[in-house]
Amino acid sequence: MKKIQMPNFEQANVLVVGDVMLDRYWHGGNAKISKEAPVQVLNVEQIDDKPGGAGNVALNISSLGSKVDLVSNTGDDDSANILHTRLTAAKVNCHFKRVDGIKTTTKLRVLSQKQQLMRLDFEEHLHRRGIDDLPQRLKERISRSNAVIFSDYAKGLLEDVQTLIQVAKEYKIPVLVDPKGSDFSRYRGATLVTPNLKEFEDVVGPCIDEHQLVEKGKKAIREYCWEALLVTRGEQGMTLFRADKPELHLPAISREVFDVTGAGDTVIGVLASALASGSSIEDAVAISNIAAGIVVTKLGTATVSAHEIRRKLHSL
């Protein structure tokens, strides 16, 4: 087995462009049944606010020791203030445009005994508000970056992502996309696209066996002019497809999955940082697979450090 080279993450400077959101967690002890109605009552004992979406991608990059710039739009509200404060404290360089009349996307999760009882979403699609200048904002930041991520959560910021991909390609750096929706043609020309298996099958149809998965993966690369496609497959690991090489399958590392929230953010963040550090795509994917195996053992949106990856790598 080829030895995996640990990247020097501190050499990386990654630009993230995408939808940010606030992940809010209300924690309580044992829930009881209300006397007013047949619903659970939870005494909230702790409130945690964490950056989610593209914010969590940026956090994962910063936690590795890499430099990261984050370009996004928010509302002009308390959630945006919290996001900016938390991200800046984690050494993420935030470049937020505050758009009047919209809410910053906030996802509230209610938990009892570490089990999620309910999720409440507060969000509003941008509908092109405040995004016309995004290509220029991208150009202002990308010249000092050695990888760029487009983190699409379908909230409207990346409505014209094809234009942004073409702008980014002019700088001859890896262009990574975490996709959403049923139209992969929006991401034509990207270097590497990272859907999970459900997202992939929603576009190409069910893959009933490994043969179909490989066939459809290779076809997608040709059709959308990608250099590579990484399909994350949960407990089945992940599979890397390239046009000119055999598929590369990596089994899942973690034996105990506690929470998959934000695991895709970790994968693409670590991938981009490794590539920006000069790693080969094979090593970058292997390192991101190790990181995914670590993060799913944590509760909620979480990050992985370079030390955790190194320790896990040495134990394999």
Coordinates of C-alpha atoms in Angstrom, one line a residue:
M1 CA 0.0 0.0 0.0
K2 CA 1.3 3.4 -1.0
K3 CA 2.3 5.6 2.0
I4 CA 0.1 8.6 2.4
Q5 CA 2.0 11.9 2.7
M6 CA 0.7 14.3 5.4
P7 CA 0.2 17.7 3.8
N8 CA 1.8 20.9 5.2
F9 CA -1.5 22.6 5.6
E10 CA 0.1 25.9 6.7
Q11 CA 1.2 26.5 3.1
A12 CA -2.4 26.5 1.8
N13 CA -4.4 29.6 1.2
V14 CA -8.0 28.7 0.2
L15 CA -10.9 30.9 -0.9
V16 CA -14.4 29.7 -0.1
V17 CA -17.4 31.2 -1.8
G18 CA -20.9 30.0 -0.8
D19 CA -24.0 30.1 1.4
V20 CA -23.3 30.7 5.0
M21 CA -25.7 29.8 7.8
L22 CA -25.9 29.8 11.6
D23 CA -26.3 26.3 13.2
R24 CA -28.0 26.8 16.5
Y25 CA -28.3 24.0 19.1
W26 CA -30.6 24.0 22.1
H27 CA -29.6 21.2 24.5
G28 CA -31.7 19.9 27.4
G29 CA -31.9 16.9 29.7
N30 CA -34.8 14.4 29.7
A31 CA -37.9 15.6 27.8
K32 CA -41.3 15.2 29.5
I33 CA -44.8 15.2 28.1
S34 CA -46.7 18.5 28.3
K35 CA -50.0 18.6 30.2
E36 CA -51.4 21.0 27.6
A37 CA -50.9 18.8 24.6
P38 CA -49.3 15.5 23.6
V39 CA -46.0 17.1 22.9
Q40 CA -42.5 16.9 24.5
V41 CA -41.3 19.6 26.8
L42 CA -37.6 20.3 27.1
N43 CA -36.0 22.5 29.6
V44 CA -33.2 24.2 27.6
E45 CA -30.0 24.1 29.6
Q46 CA -27.4 25.1 27.0
I47 CA -27.4 27.1 23.7
D48 CA -24.6 26.6 21.1
D49 CA -24.2 28.7 18.0
K50 CA -21.9 27.4 15.3
P51 CA -21.1 28.6 11.7
G52 CA -22.7 26.2 9.2
G53 CA -22.7 25.8 5.4
A54 CA -19.8 27.5 3.7
G55 CA -19.0 28.9 7.2
N56 CA -18.3 25.4 8.4
V57 CA -16.2 24.7 5.3
A58 CA -14.1 27.7 6.2
L59 CA -13.8 26.6 9.8
N60 CA -12.6 23.2 8.8
I61 CA -9.9 24.8 6.6
S62 CA -8.8 27.2 9.4
S63 CA -8.7 24.4 12.0
L64 CA -6.1 22.6 9.8
G65 CA -3.8 25.7 10.1
S66 CA -4.5 26.9 6.5
K67 CA -5.4 30.4 5.6
V68 CA -8.9 30.9 4.4
D69 CA -11.0 33.8 3.0
L70 CA -14.8 33.4 3.0
V71 CA -17.0 35.4 0.6
S72 CA -20.8 35.3 1.1
N73 CA -24.0 37.3 1.6
T74 CA -26.0 37.6 4.8
G75 CA -28.9 39.5 6.2
D76 CA -28.3 42.6 8.4
D77 CA -29.2 40.8 11.6
D78 CA -28.0 39.3 14.8
S79 CA -27.3 35.9 13.2
A80 CA -24.9 37.6 10.8
N81 CA -23.2 39.3 13.7
I82 CA -22.8 36.0 15.5
L83 CA -21.4 34.4 12.3
H84 CA -18.9 37.1 11.8
T85 CA -17.7 37.1 15.4
R86 CA -17.3 33.3 15.6
L87 CA -15.6 33.0 12.3
T88 CA -13.2 35.9 12.8
A89 CA -12.3 34.4 16.2
A90 CA -11.4 31.2 14.4
K91 CA -9.0 33.1 12.0
V92 CA -11.4 33.1 9.0
N93 CA -11.1 36.2 6.9
C94 CA -14.8 37.1 6.4
H95 CA -16.0 39.2 3.4
F96 CA -19.7 39.4 3.9
K97 CA -22.1 41.6 2.0
R98 CA -25.2 42.4 4.1
V99 CA -28.3 42.5 2.1
D100 CA -31.3 44.5 3.3
G101 CA -34.6 42.7 3.6
I102 CA -33.4 39.1 4.0
K103 CA -32.8 36.8 6.9
T104 CA -29.5 35.1 7.5
T105 CA -30.2 31.4 7.2
T106 CA -30.5 29.9 10.7
K107 CA -31.1 26.3 11.5
L108 CA -32.2 25.6 15.1
R109 CA -31.8 22.0 16.3
V110 CA -33.4 20.9 19.6
L111 CA -31.6 18.1 21.3
S112 CA -32.3 15.9 24.4
Q113 CA -29.7 13.6 25.7
K114 CA -27.6 14.2 22.5
Q115 CA -30.5 13.1 20.3
Q116 CA -32.1 15.5 17.9
L117 CA -35.9 16.0 18.6
M118 CA -36.6 18.7 16.0
R119 CA -35.1 21.2 13.5
L120 CA -36.5 24.6 12.8
D121 CA -35.3 26.5 9.7
F122 CA -35.3 30.3 9.3
E123 CA -34.3 31.1 5.8
E124 CA -35.0 33.2 2.7
H125 CA -33.7 32.7 -0.9
L126 CA -31.7 35.6 -2.2
H127 CA -33.5 35.6 -5.6
R128 CA -30.5 37.4 -7.2
R129 CA -30.5 40.1 -4.6
G130 CA -26.9 41.3 -3.9
I131 CA -25.1 38.8 -6.2
D132 CA -24.5 40.8 -9.4
D133 CA -21.1 42.0 -8.1
L134 CA -20.0 38.5 -7.0
P135 CA -17.6 37.9 -10.0
Q136 CA -15.8 41.1 -9.1
R137 CA -15.6 40.1 -5.4
L138 CA -14.2 36.7 -6.5
K139 CA -11.5 38.4 -8.6
E140 CA -10.5 40.6 -5.6
R141 CA -9.7 37.6 -3.4
I142 CA -8.7 34.8 -5.7
S143 CA -5.3 36.1 -6.8
R144 CA -3.7 35.2 -3.5
S145 CA -5.4 31.8 -3.2
N146 CA -4.1 28.4 -4.4
A147 CA -7.5 26.7 -4.4
V148 CA -11.1 27.8 -4.4
I149 CA -14.3 26.1 -3.2
F150 CA -17.8 26.9 -4.3
S151 CA -20.0 25.7 -1.4
D152 CA -23.6 25.5 -2.8
Y153 CA -26.4 25.1 -0.3
A154 CA -29.1 26.4 -2.8
K155 CA -29.8 29.6 -0.9
G156 CA -29.2 31.8 -4.0
L157 CA -25.6 33.1 -3.7
L158 CA -24.3 30.7 -6.4
E159 CA -27.3 31.1 -8.7
D160 CA -24.8 32.0 -11.5
V161 CA -22.1 29.6 -10.4
Q162 CA -21.0 28.8 -14.0
T163 CA -19.8 32.3 -14.5
L164 CA -17.8 32.1 -11.2
I165 CA -16.2 28.8 -12.3
Q166 CA -15.1 30.3 -15.6
V167 CA -13.6 33.3 -13.7
A168 CA -11.8 31.0 -11.2
K169 CA -10.4 28.8 -14.0
E170 CA -8.5 31.7 -15.4
Y171 CA -6.2 31.6 -12.3
K172 CA -5.0 28.0 -13.0
I173 CA -5.8 26.7 -9.5
P174 CA -8.0 23.8 -8.4
V175 CA -11.7 24.7 -8.5
L176 CA -13.8 22.5 -6.1
V177 CA -17.6 22.3 -5.9
D178 CA -19.9 20.9 -3.3
P179 CA -23.0 20.7 -5.5
K180 CA -26.8 21.0 -4.8
G181 CA -29.8 20.4 -7.0
S182 CA -30.6 18.2 -10.0
D183 CA -28.5 20.0 -12.7
F184 CA -24.8 19.2 -12.7
S185 CA -24.4 21.2 -15.9
R186 CA -24.2 24.3 -13.7
Y187 CA -20.8 23.1 -12.5
R188 CA -19.4 22.3 -15.9
G189 CA -15.6 22.8 -16.1
A190 CA -14.9 22.4 -12.4
T191 CA -11.7 20.6 -11.3
L192 CA -13.4 18.4 -8.7
V193 CA -17.0 17.9 -7.7
T194 CA -18.0 16.2 -4.4
P195 CA -21.6 15.0 -4.2
N196 CA -22.7 12.5 -1.7
L197 CA -24.3 9.3 -3.2
K198 CA -27.9 10.5 -2.8
E199 CA -27.1 13.8 -4.5
F200 CA -25.3 11.9 -7.3
E201 CA -28.2 9.5 -7.8
D202 CA -30.7 12.3 -7.8
V203 CA -29.1 13.5 -11.0
V204 CA -27.9 10.4 -12.8
G205 CA -30.5 7.9 -11.5
P206 CA -30.1 4.9 -9.1
C207 CA -26.9 3.0 -9.1
I208 CA -27.9 -0.6 -8.3
D209 CA -24.4 -1.9 -8.1
E210 CA -20.7 -0.9 -8.3
H211 CA -20.6 -1.4 -12.1
Q212 CA -23.4 1.2 -12.6
L213 CA -21.8 3.6 -10.2
V214 CA -18.5 3.4 -12.1
E215 CA -20.2 3.7 -15.5
K216 CA -22.3 6.7 -14.5
G217 CA -19.4 8.4 -12.7
K218 CA -17.1 8.1 -15.8
K219 CA -20.0 9.4 -18.0
A220 CA -20.6 12.4 -15.7
I221 CA -16.9 13.4 -15.9
R222 CA -17.0 13.3 -19.7
E223 CA -20.3 15.1 -20.0
Y224 CA -19.5 17.9 -17.6
C225 CA -15.8 18.3 -18.4
W226 CA -14.6 17.7 -14.8
E227 CA -11.1 16.5 -14.1
A228 CA -12.4 14.4 -11.2
L229 CA -15.5 13.4 -9.3
L230 CA -15.6 12.2 -5.7
V231 CA -18.8 10.5 -4.5
T232 CA -19.0 10.2 -0.8
R233 CA -20.9 7.1 0.2
G234 CA -21.3 7.1 4.0
E235 CA -20.6 3.7 5.5
Q236 CA -19.4 2.5 2.1
G237 CA -16.6 5.1 2.1
M238 CA -15.9 7.2 -1.0
T239 CA -15.0 6.7 -4.6
L240 CA -12.8 8.9 -6.8
F241 CA -13.4 8.9 -10.6
R242 CA -11.0 10.4 -13.2
A243 CA -11.4 10.3 -16.9
D244 CA -8.0 8.7 -17.6
K245 CA -7.5 6.4 -14.6
P246 CA -9.3 3.5 -12.9
E247 CA -11.7 4.4 -10.1
L248 CA -10.2 4.6 -6.6
H249 CA -12.3 3.3 -3.8
L250 CA -11.6 4.1 -0.1
P251 CA -13.4 2.3 2.6
A252 CA -15.0 4.3 5.5
I253 CA -12.6 4.8 8.4
S254 CA -15.0 5.3 11.3
R255 CA -16.7 2.3 12.8
E256 CA -19.0 4.4 15.0
V257 CA -21.1 7.2 13.3
F258 CA -22.5 9.6 15.8
D259 CA -23.6 12.5 13.6
V260 CA -23.1 13.1 9.9
T261 CA -24.0 16.8 10.1
G262 CA -21.4 18.8 8.2
A263 CA -19.3 15.8 7.1
G264 CA -19.4 16.9 3.5
D265 CA -18.0 20.3 4.6
T266 CA -15.1 18.6 6.2
V267 CA -14.4 16.5 3.2
I268 CA -14.2 19.4 0.7
G269 CA -12.4 21.6 3.1
V270 CA -9.6 19.1 3.8
L271 CA -9.5 18.2 0.1
A272 CA -9.0 21.8 -0.9
S273 CA -6.4 22.5 1.8
A274 CA -4.4 19.3 0.8
L275 CA -4.4 20.2 -2.9
A276 CA -3.5 23.8 -2.1
S277 CA -0.6 22.4 0.0
G278 CA 0.7 20.5 -3.1
S279 CA -0.7 17.0 -2.3
S280 CA -1.5 14.6 -5.1
I281 CA -5.2 14.1 -5.6
E282 CA -4.9 10.5 -4.4
D283 CA -3.3 11.7 -1.1
A284 CA -5.8 14.5 -0.7
V285 CA -8.7 12.2 -1.1
A286 CA -7.2 9.7 1.4
I287 CA -6.6 12.4 3.9
S288 CA -10.1 13.8 3.5
N289 CA -11.5 10.2 4.0
I290 CA -9.6 10.0 7.3
A291 CA -11.0 13.4 8.3
A292 CA -14.5 12.4 7.5
G293 CA -14.1 9.3 9.7
I294 CA -13.1 11.5 12.6
V295 CA -15.7 14.2 12.3
V296 CA -18.7 11.8 12.2
T297 CA -17.9 10.7 15.7
K298 CA -18.5 14.3 16.9
L299 CA -21.9 16.0 17.7
G300 CA -23.2 18.6 15.2
T301 CA -21.2 20.7 12.8
A302 CA -17.6 20.1 13.9
T303 CA -14.1 20.4 12.6
V304 CA -11.0 18.2 12.5
S305 CA -7.4 19.4 13.3
A306 CA -4.2 18.4 11.5
H307 CA -3.1 16.8 14.8
E308 CA -6.2 14.5 14.8
I309 CA -5.6 13.5 11.2
R310 CA -1.9 12.8 11.8
R311 CA -2.7 10.7 14.9
K312 CA -5.3 8.7 13.0
L313 CA -3.0 8.3 10.0
H314 CA -0.3 6.8 12.2
S315 CA -2.7 4.4 13.7
L316 CA -3.9 2.9 10.4

